[in-house]
Coordinates of C-alpha atoms and ligand atoms in Angstrom, one line a residue:
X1 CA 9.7 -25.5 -18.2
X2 CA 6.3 -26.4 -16.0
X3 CA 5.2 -23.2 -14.1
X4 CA 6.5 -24.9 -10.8
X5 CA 9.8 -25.1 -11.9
X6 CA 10.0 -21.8 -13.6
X7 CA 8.4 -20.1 -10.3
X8 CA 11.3 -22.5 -8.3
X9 CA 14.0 -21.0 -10.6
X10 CA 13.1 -17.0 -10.0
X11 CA 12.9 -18.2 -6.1
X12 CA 16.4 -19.1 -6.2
X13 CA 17.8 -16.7 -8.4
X14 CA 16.7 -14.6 -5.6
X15 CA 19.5 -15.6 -3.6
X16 CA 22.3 -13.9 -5.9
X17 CA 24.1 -11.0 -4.4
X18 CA 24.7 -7.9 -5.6
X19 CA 27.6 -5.3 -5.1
X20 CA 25.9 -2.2 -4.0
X21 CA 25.6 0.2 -6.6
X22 CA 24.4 3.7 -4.9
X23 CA 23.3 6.2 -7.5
X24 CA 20.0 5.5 -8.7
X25 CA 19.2 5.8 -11.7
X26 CA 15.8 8.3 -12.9
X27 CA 15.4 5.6 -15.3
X28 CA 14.6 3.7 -11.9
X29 CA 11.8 5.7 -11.1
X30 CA 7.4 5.1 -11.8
X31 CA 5.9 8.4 -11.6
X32 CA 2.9 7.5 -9.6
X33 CA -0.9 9.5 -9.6
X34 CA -3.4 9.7 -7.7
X35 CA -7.0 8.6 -8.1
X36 CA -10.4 9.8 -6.5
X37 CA -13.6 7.5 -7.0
X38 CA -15.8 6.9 -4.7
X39 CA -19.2 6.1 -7.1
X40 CA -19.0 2.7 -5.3
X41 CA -17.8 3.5 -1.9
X42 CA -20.0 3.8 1.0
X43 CA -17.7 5.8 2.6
X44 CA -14.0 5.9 3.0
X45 CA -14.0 4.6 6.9
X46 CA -15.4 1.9 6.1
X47 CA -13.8 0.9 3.0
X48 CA -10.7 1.2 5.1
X49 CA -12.1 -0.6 8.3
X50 CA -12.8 -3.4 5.6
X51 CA -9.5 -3.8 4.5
X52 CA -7.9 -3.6 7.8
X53 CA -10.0 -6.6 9.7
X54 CA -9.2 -8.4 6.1
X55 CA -5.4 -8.0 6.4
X56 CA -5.8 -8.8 9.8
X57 CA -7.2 -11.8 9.4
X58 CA -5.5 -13.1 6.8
X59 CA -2.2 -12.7 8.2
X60 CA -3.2 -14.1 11.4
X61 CA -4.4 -17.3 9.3
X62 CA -0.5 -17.0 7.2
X63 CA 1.2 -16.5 10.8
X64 CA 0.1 -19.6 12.0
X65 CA -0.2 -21.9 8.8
X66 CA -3.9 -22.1 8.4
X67 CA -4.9 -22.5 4.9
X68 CA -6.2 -19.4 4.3
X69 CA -7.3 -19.9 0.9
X70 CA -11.4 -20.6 2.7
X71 CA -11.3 -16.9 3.2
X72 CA -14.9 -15.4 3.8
X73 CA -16.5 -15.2 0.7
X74 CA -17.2 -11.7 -0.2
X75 CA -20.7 -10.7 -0.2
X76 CA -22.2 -8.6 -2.7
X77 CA -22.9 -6.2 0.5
X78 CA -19.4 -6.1 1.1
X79 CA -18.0 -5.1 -2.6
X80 CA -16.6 -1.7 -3.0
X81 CA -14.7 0.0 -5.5
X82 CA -11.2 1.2 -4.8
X83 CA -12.2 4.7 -4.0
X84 CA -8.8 6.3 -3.3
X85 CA -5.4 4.8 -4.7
X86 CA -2.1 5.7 -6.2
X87 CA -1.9 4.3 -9.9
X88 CA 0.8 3.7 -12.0
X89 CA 1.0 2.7 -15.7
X90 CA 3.0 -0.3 -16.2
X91 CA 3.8 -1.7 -19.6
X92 CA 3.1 -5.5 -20.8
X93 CA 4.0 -7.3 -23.5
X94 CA 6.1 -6.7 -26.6
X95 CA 4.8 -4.2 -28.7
X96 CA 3.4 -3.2 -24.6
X97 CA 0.1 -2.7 -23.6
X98 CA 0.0 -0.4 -21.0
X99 CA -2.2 -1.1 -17.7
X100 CA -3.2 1.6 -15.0
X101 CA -2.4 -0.6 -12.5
X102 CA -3.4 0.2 -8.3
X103 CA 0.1 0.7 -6.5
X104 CA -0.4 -1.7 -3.3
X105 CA 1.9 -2.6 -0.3
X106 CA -0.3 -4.5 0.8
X107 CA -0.7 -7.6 -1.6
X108 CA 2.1 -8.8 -3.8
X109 CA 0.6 -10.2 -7.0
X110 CA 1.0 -8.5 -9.7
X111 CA -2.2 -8.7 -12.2
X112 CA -4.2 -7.0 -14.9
X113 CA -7.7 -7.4 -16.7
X114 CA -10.1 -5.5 -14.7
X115 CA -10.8 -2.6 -16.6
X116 CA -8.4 -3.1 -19.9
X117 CA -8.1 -6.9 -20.9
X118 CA -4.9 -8.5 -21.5
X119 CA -3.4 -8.0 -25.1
X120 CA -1.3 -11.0 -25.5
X121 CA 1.9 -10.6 -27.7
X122 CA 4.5 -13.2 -28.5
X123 CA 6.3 -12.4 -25.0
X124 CA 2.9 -13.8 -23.7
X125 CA 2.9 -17.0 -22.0
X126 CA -0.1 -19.1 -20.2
X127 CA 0.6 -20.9 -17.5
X128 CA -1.8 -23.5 -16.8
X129 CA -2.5 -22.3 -13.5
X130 CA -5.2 -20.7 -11.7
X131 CA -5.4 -17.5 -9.1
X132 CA -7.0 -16.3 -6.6
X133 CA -6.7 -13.1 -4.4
X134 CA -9.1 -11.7 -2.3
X135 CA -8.6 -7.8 -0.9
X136 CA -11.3 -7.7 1.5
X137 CA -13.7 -5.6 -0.1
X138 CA -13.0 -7.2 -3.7
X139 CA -11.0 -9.8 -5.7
X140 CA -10.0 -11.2 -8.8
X141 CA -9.9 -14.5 -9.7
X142 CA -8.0 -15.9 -12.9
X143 CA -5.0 -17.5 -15.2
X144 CA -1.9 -16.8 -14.3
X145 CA 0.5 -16.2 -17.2
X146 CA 4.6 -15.3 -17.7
X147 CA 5.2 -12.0 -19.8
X148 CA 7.3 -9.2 -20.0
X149 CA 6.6 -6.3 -17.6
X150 CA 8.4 -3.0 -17.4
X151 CA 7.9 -0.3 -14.8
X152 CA 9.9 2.0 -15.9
X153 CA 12.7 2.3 -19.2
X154 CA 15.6 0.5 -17.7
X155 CA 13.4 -1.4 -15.7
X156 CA 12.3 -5.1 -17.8
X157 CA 11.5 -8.3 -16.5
X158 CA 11.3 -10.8 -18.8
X159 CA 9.5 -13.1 -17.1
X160 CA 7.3 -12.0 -14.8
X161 CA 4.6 -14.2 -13.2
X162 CA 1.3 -12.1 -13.5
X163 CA -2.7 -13.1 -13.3
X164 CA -4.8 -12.2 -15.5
X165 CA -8.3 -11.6 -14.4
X166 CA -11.1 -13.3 -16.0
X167 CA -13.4 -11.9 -13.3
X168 CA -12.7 -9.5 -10.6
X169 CA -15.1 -7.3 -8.5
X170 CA -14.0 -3.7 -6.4
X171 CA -12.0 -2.5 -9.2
X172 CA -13.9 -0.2 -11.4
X173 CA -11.7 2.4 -13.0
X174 CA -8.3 0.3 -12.5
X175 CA -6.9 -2.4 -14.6
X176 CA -5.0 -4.1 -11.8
X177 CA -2.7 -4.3 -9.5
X178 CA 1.2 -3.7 -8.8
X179 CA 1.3 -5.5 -5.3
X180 CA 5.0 -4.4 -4.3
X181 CA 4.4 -6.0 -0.6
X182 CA 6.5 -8.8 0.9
X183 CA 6.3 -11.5 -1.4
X184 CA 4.9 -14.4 1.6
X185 CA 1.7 -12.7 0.5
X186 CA 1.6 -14.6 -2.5
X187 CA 1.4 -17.7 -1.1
X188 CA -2.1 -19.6 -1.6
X189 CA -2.6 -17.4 -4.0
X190 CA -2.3 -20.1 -6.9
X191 CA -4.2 -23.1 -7.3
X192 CA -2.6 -26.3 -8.2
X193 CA 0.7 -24.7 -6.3
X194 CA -0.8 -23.2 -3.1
X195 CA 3.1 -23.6 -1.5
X196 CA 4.9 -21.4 -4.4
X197 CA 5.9 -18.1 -4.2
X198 CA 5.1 -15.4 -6.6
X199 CA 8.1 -13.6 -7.1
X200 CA 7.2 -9.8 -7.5
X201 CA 8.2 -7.8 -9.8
X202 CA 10.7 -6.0 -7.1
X203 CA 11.9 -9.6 -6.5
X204 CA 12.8 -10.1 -10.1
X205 CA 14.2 -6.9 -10.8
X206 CA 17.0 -7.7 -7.8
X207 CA 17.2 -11.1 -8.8
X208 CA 18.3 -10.7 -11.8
X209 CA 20.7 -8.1 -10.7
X210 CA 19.0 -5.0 -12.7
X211 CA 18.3 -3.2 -9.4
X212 CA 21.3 -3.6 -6.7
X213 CA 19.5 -3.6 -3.6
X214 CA 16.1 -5.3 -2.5
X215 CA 13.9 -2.8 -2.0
X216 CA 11.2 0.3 -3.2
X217 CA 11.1 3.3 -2.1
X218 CA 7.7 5.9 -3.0
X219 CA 7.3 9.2 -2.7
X220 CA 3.7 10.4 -2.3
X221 CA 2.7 14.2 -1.8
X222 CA -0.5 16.0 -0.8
X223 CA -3.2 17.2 -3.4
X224 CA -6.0 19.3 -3.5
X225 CA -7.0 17.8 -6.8
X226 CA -7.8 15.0 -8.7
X227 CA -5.4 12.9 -11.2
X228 CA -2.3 14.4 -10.4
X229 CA 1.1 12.8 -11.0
X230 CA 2.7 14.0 -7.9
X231 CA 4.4 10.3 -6.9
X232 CA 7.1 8.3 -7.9
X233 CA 8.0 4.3 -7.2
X234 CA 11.7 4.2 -6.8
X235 CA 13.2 0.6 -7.2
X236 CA 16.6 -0.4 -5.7
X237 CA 17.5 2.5 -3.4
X238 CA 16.1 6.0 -2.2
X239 CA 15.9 9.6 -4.0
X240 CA 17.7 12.0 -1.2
X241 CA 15.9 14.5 -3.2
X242 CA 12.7 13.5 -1.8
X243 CA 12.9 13.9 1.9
X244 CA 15.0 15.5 4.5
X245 CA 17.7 14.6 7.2
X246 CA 18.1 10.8 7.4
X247 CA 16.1 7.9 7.0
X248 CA 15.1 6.1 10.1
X249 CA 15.5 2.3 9.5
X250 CA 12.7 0.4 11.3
X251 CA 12.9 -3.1 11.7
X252 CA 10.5 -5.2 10.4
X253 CA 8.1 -6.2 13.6
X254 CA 8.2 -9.7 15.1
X255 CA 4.7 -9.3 16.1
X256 CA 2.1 -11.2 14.5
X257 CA 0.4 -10.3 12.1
X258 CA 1.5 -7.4 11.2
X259 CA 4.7 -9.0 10.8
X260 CA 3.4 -10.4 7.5
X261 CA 3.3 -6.8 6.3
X262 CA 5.4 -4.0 6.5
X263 CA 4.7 -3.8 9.6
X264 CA 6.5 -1.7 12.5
X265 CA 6.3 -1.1 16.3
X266 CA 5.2 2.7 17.3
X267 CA 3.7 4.1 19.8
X268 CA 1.3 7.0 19.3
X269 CA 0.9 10.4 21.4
X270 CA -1.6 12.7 21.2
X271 CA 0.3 16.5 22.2
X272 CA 1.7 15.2 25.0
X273 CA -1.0 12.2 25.9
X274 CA 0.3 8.4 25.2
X275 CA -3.0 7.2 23.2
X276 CA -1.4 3.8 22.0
X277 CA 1.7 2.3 24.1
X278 CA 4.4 0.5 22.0
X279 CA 2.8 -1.5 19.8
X280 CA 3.0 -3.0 16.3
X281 CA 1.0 -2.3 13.1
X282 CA 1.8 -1.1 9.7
X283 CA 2.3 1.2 6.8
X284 CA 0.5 0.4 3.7
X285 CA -0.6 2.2 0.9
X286 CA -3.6 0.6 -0.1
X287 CA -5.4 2.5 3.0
X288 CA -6.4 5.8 2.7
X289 CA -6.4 7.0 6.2
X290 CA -4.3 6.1 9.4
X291 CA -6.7 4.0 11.4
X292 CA -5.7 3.2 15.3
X293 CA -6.8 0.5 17.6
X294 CA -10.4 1.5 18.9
X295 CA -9.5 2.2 22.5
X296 CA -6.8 4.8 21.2
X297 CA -9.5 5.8 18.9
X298 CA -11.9 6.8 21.3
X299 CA -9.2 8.3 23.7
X300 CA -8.3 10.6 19.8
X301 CA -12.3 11.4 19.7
X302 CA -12.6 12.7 23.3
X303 CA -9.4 14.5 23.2
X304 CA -10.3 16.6 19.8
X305 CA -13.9 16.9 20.9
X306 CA -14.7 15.1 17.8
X307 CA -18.2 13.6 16.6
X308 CA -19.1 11.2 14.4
X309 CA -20.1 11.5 10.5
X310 CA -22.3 9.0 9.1
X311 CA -22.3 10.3 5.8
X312 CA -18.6 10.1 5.5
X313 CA -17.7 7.8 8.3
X314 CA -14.8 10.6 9.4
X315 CA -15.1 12.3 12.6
X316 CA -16.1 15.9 12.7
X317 CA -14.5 18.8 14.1
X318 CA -15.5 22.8 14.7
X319 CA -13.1 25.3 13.2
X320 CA -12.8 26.2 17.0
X321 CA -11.9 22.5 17.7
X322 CA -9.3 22.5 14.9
X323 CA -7.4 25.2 16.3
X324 CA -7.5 23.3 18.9
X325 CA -5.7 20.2 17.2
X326 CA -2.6 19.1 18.6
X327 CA 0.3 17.2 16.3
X328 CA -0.1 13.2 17.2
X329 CA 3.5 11.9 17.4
X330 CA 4.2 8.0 16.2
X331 CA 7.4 7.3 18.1
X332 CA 9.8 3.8 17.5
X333 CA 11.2 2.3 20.4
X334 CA 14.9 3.1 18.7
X335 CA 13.9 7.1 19.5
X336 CA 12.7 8.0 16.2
X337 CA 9.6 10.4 16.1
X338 CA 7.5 11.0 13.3
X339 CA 4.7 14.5 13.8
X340 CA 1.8 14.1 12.3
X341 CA 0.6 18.1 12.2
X342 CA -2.9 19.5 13.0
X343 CA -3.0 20.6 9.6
X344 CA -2.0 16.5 8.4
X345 CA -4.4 15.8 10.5
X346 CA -7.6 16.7 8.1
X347 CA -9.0 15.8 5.1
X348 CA -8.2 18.2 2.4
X349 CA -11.1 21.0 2.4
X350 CA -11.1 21.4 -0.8
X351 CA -12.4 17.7 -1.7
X352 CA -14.8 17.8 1.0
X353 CA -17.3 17.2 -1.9
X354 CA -15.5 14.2 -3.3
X355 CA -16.2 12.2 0.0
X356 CA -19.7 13.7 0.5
X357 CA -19.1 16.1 2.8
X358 CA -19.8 19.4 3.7
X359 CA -18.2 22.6 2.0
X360 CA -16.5 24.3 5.0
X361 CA -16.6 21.1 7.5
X362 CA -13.7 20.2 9.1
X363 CA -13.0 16.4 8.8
X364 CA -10.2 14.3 10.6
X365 CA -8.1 11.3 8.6
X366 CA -7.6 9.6 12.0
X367 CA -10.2 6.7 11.5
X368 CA -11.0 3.3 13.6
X369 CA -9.4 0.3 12.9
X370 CA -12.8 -1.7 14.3
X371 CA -10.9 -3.5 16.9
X372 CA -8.8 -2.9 20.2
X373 CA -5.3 -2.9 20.8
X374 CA -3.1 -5.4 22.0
X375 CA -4.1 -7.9 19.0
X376 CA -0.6 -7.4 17.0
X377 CA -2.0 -5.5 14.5
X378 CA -2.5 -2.2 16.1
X379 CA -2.5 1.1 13.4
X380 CA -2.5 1.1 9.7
X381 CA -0.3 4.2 8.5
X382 CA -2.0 4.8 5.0
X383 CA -1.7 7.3 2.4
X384 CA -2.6 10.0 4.6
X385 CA 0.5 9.8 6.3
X386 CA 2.6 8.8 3.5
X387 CA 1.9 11.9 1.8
X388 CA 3.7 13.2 4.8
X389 CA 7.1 11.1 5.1
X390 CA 9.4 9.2 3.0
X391 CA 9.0 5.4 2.5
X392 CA 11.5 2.8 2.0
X393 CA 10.7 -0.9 1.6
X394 CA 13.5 -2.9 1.9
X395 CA 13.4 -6.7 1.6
X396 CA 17.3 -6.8 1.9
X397 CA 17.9 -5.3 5.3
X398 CA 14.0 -6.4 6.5
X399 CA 13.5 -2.6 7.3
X400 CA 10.9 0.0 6.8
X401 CA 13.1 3.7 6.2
X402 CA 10.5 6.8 6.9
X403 CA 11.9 10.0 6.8
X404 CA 10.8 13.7 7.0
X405 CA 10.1 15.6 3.7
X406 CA 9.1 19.1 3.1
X407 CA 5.5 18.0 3.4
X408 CA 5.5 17.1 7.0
X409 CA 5.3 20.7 8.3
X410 CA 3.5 22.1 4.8
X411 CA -0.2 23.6 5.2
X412 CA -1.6 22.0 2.3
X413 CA -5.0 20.7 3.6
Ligands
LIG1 C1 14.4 12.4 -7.4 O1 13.5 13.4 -7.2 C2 13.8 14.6 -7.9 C3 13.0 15.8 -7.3 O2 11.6 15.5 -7.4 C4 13.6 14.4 -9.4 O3 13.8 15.5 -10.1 C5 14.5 13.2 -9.8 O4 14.2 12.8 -11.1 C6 14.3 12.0 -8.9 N1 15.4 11.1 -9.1 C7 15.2 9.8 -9.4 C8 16.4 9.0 -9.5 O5 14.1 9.4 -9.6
LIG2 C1 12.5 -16.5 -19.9 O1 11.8 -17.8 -20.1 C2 12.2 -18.3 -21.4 C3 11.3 -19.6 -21.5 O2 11.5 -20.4 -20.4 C4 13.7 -18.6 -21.4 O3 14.0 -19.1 -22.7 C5 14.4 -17.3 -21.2 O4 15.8 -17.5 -21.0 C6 14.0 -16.6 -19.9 N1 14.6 -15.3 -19.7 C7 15.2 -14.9 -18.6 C8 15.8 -13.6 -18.6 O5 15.2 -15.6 -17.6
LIG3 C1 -15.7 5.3 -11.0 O1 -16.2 4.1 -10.4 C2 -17.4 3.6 -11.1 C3 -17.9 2.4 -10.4 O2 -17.4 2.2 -9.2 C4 -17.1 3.3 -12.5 O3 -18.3 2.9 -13.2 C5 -16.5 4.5 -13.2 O4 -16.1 4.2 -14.5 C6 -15.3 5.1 -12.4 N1 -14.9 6.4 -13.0 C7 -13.7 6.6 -13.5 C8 -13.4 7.9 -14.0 O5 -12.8 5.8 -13.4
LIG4 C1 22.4 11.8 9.6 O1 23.4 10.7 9.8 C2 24.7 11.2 9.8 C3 25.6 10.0 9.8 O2 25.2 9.0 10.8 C4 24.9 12.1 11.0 O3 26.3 12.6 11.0 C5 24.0 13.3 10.9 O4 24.1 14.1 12.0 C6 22.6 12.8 10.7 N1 21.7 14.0 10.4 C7 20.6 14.2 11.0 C8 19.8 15.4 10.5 O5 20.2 13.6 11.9
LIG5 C1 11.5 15.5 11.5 O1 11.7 16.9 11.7 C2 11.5 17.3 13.1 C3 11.6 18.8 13.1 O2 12.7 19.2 12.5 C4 12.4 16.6 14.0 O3 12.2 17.0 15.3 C5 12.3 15.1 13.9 O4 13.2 14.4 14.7 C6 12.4 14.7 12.4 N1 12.1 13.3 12.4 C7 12.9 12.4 11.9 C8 12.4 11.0 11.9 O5 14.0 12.7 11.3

C-alpha cells in the first residue's frame, strides 16, 4: 500500500460509528508531567507571544487556502527551547521504545527524534515521504514513517503515521511531540502529499473503534515543583473524578482563525470591568500563560497597577497590589462563567527563580498576545488556566467541555 492510500484508508475508516460506551477505562488514561526549562528561553512572554502570532498566522493562511507551507523561515534569533510543557511518555515500536514526547493541542503530528532517536523494530515502516512542521519558535523537519504507537496499555495503534526527525531545532530536553489538536493541522505538513491528512493518534484510536467517542480529555494541576506527574490524557470520554458540577460544552468557534484550533468565544471581565467583549480565541496547551488581545491587556495592566518586567517579560505587582487583585471572569455567550482567582492569577512564588525572577516578587500569568482585538484570534487560555479547569476535546460533538475542579478556588500559588 503507497503511503497515499494507506493515509486515504485511516481517513475513511474515520467515518465508522461507534455505540457509546460510557465507562472509561483507567487503562484509557496517559499520566502526564510537567517540565521546567528555560536554559534556552528568553523569557516566557515572549516565547508565548511567539507562538501566538505563529498560530495566528498560520491559521489565517489554512482559513483561507493559502499554501502555507512558505511559512517565515525561522531565524536563529527566533529559536527557543520549549521552556514549559506537559510531557508524556509514549511507547513505539515492538519491543517499544519509549519517547518523552511534548503534549500539544496545538499541532497534530505526532513525531519523535529530537532528543532520543528513533529505534526502528520490525513494526517499523518508512514511508517515502517527507515532513515538515514549523511551531513558531522551532521545527522539525524529516521522514515520515508507519509504526506502532501506544499511549497507554489498552491503548495500540498499529499503524500510526509518525515523523521522525532528522533535524529539529526548539526542542532540547524532549524527544517529540504528541500533537492531539484537530487533525486540519496536518495538512501541508507532508511533502509529496501537501492535501493528505495525518490522522492523529486520537483519530486512529476512534477509528478503529478502541476508544468510543472522538475526543481527549486532560487533567492538569498546579505545582510548586519541578517534574511532577500530576496530569493525565484521557482518550474517549471524561474522568468525573477530575472536576466538579458539569461540563460546559462550548462549541467550536466559527471565527477565523481560531476556528482552526480549539478555539472558543469568551468574553473576559476584570471584577466587574468588561476588558474583552465577546470574542473568539482558544485554549491550547502548548502556551504557558493566558495571553489577551493587547487593548484588553493594557486595560489588565492599568486596572492591577501592574508594571512591566524585562527580565521575565511578566508584569509586576506589589504585595499591596496583589491584595488588590480581583478574579478575571471568561464568560461564553451560552451563560457559562469560568473565575480565574487572584491567587490563579500569579506565577507560582516558589519558582520565581526558575523564570529569573525575584524571590518574594509578585508576578502575574496574564501576558500580551502582541496584537489587538477584533482579529478572530483574540486570547490564548494556556496551561495557566488549565491547571485550573477541566478540558475536554471532542472531535465528535465539535465541542470544547471546561469544567470547575477543586483547583479553581485552591491557594496553591
Ligand atoms: C480518574 O481520576 C481519579 C482521581 O485522580 C483516578 O484515581 C482514576 O484512575 C482516574 N480514572 C481514569 C479512568 O483515568
Ligand atoms: C497495518 O498495515 C499493514 C500493512 O499495510 C496491514 O497488513 C495491517 O492489516 C494493518 N493493520 C491494521 C490494524 O490496520
Ligand atoms: C534544558 O535545555 C537545554 C537547552 O535548551 C538543554 O541543553 C538541557 O539538556 C535541558 N535540560 C534538561 C534537564 O532537559
Ligand atoms: C448538571 O446537569 C444536570 C442535568 O442537566 C442538572 O440536573 C444539574 O443541576 C447540573 N448540576 C450543576 C451543578 O449545574
Ligand atoms: C464554578 O464554580 C463557581 C462557584 O461555585 C460557580 O459560580 C460557577 O458557575 C462554576 N462554573 C461552571 C462553569 O460550572
Amino acid at each position: 500500500m503507497s503511503p497515499a492510500t494507506f493515509l486515504v484508508t485511516f481517513i475513511l475508516a474515520l467515518s465508522v460509528t461507534a455505540t457509546p460506551v460510557p465507562t472509561i477505562l483507567s487503562s484509557h488514561t496517559l499520566p502526564i508531567s510537567r517540565r521546567l526549562n528555560l536554559t534556552n528561553v528568553h523569557n516566557l512572554a515572549r516565547h508565548d507571544q511567539t507562538r501566538a502570532k505563529h498560530l495566528k498566522v498560520r491559521g489565517t493562511a489554512r482559513a483561507t487556502g493559502l499554501h502555507v507551507r512558505g511559512d517565515p523561515i525561522i531565524g536563529a534569533e527566533e529559536v527557543e527551547n520549549q521552556g514549559i510543557a506537559y510531557v508524556a511518555s509514549v511507547n513505539i515500536g515492538s519491543p517499544p521504545t519509549s519517547y518523552n514526547l511534548i503534549v500539544d493541542t496545538g499541532s497534530s503530528n505526532t513525531w519523535v527524534g529530537a532528543g532520543k532517536g528513533y529505534v526502528q523494530t520490525s513494526t517499523s515502516f518508512e514511508t517515502d515521504t517527507h515532513v515538515y512542521v514549523p511551531y513558531g519558535s522551532g521545527a522539525f523537519y524529516g521522514m515520515e514513517y508507519i509504526d506502532q504507537v501506544s499511549v497507554a496499555s489498552a491503548l495500540v495503534v498499529q499503524n500510526q503515521s509518525i515523523g521522525v526527525a532528522s533535524a529539529s531545532v526548539g526542542f532540547s530536553g524532549f524527544d517529540g511531540i504528541l500533537g492531539i489538536g484537530p487533525v486540519d493541522l496536518t495538512l501541508q505538513s507532508l511533502n509529496s502529499y501537501p492535501n493528505n491528512l495525518v490522522p492523529t493518534v486520537t483519530d486512529n484510536l476512534f477509528g478503529t473503534g478502541t476508544i468510543s467517542e472522538h475526543s481527549i480529555a486532560v487533567s492538569f494541576e498546579p505545582i510548586t515543583i519541578d517534574d511532577e506527574m500530576n496530569g493525565e490524557i484521557t482518550w474517549g470520554g471524561a474522568n468525573s473524578s477530575k472536576y466538579i458540577g458539569n461540563l460546559s460544552l462550548l462549541p467550536i468557534t466559527t471565527t477565523s482563525p481560531a476556528s482552526q484550533y480549539w478555539g472558543i468565544d469568551q468574553s473576559i471581565s476584570y471584577g466587574g470591568t468588561t476588558i474583552l467583549s465577546s470574542t473568539a480565541g482558544i485554549v491550547d496547551t502548548g502556551t504557558t500563560l493566558v495571553l489577551i488581545a493587547s487593548d484588553a491587556y493594557a486595560a489588565y495592566t492599568t486596572a492591577t497597577g501592574a508594571v512591566l518586567d524585562k527580565t521575565t517579560g511578566l508584569l509586576l505587582i506589589t504585595k499591596t497590589q496583589f491584595s488588590n487583585v480581583k478574579s478575571l471572569f471568561f464568560r461564553t455567550p451560552s451563560g457559562s462563567t469560568f473565575e480565574l482567582t487572584a491567587n490563579a492569577q500569579i506565577w507560582p512564588l516558589a519558582l520565581n527563580s526558575v523564570i529569573g525572577g525575584t524571590s518574594g516578587n509578585v508576578y502575574l500569568i496574564v501576558g500580551n498576545l502582541g496584537t489587538p482585538s477584533g482579529e478572530g484570534f483574540d486570547f490564548i487560555l494556556g496551561l495557566a488556566f488549565l491547571e485550573r479547569f477541566y478540558a475536554v476535546f471532542d472531535t465528535g460533538s465539535q465541542t470544547v467541555g471546561l469544567a470547575n475542579t477543586t483547583f479553581t478556588y485552591a491557594t496553591t500559588n
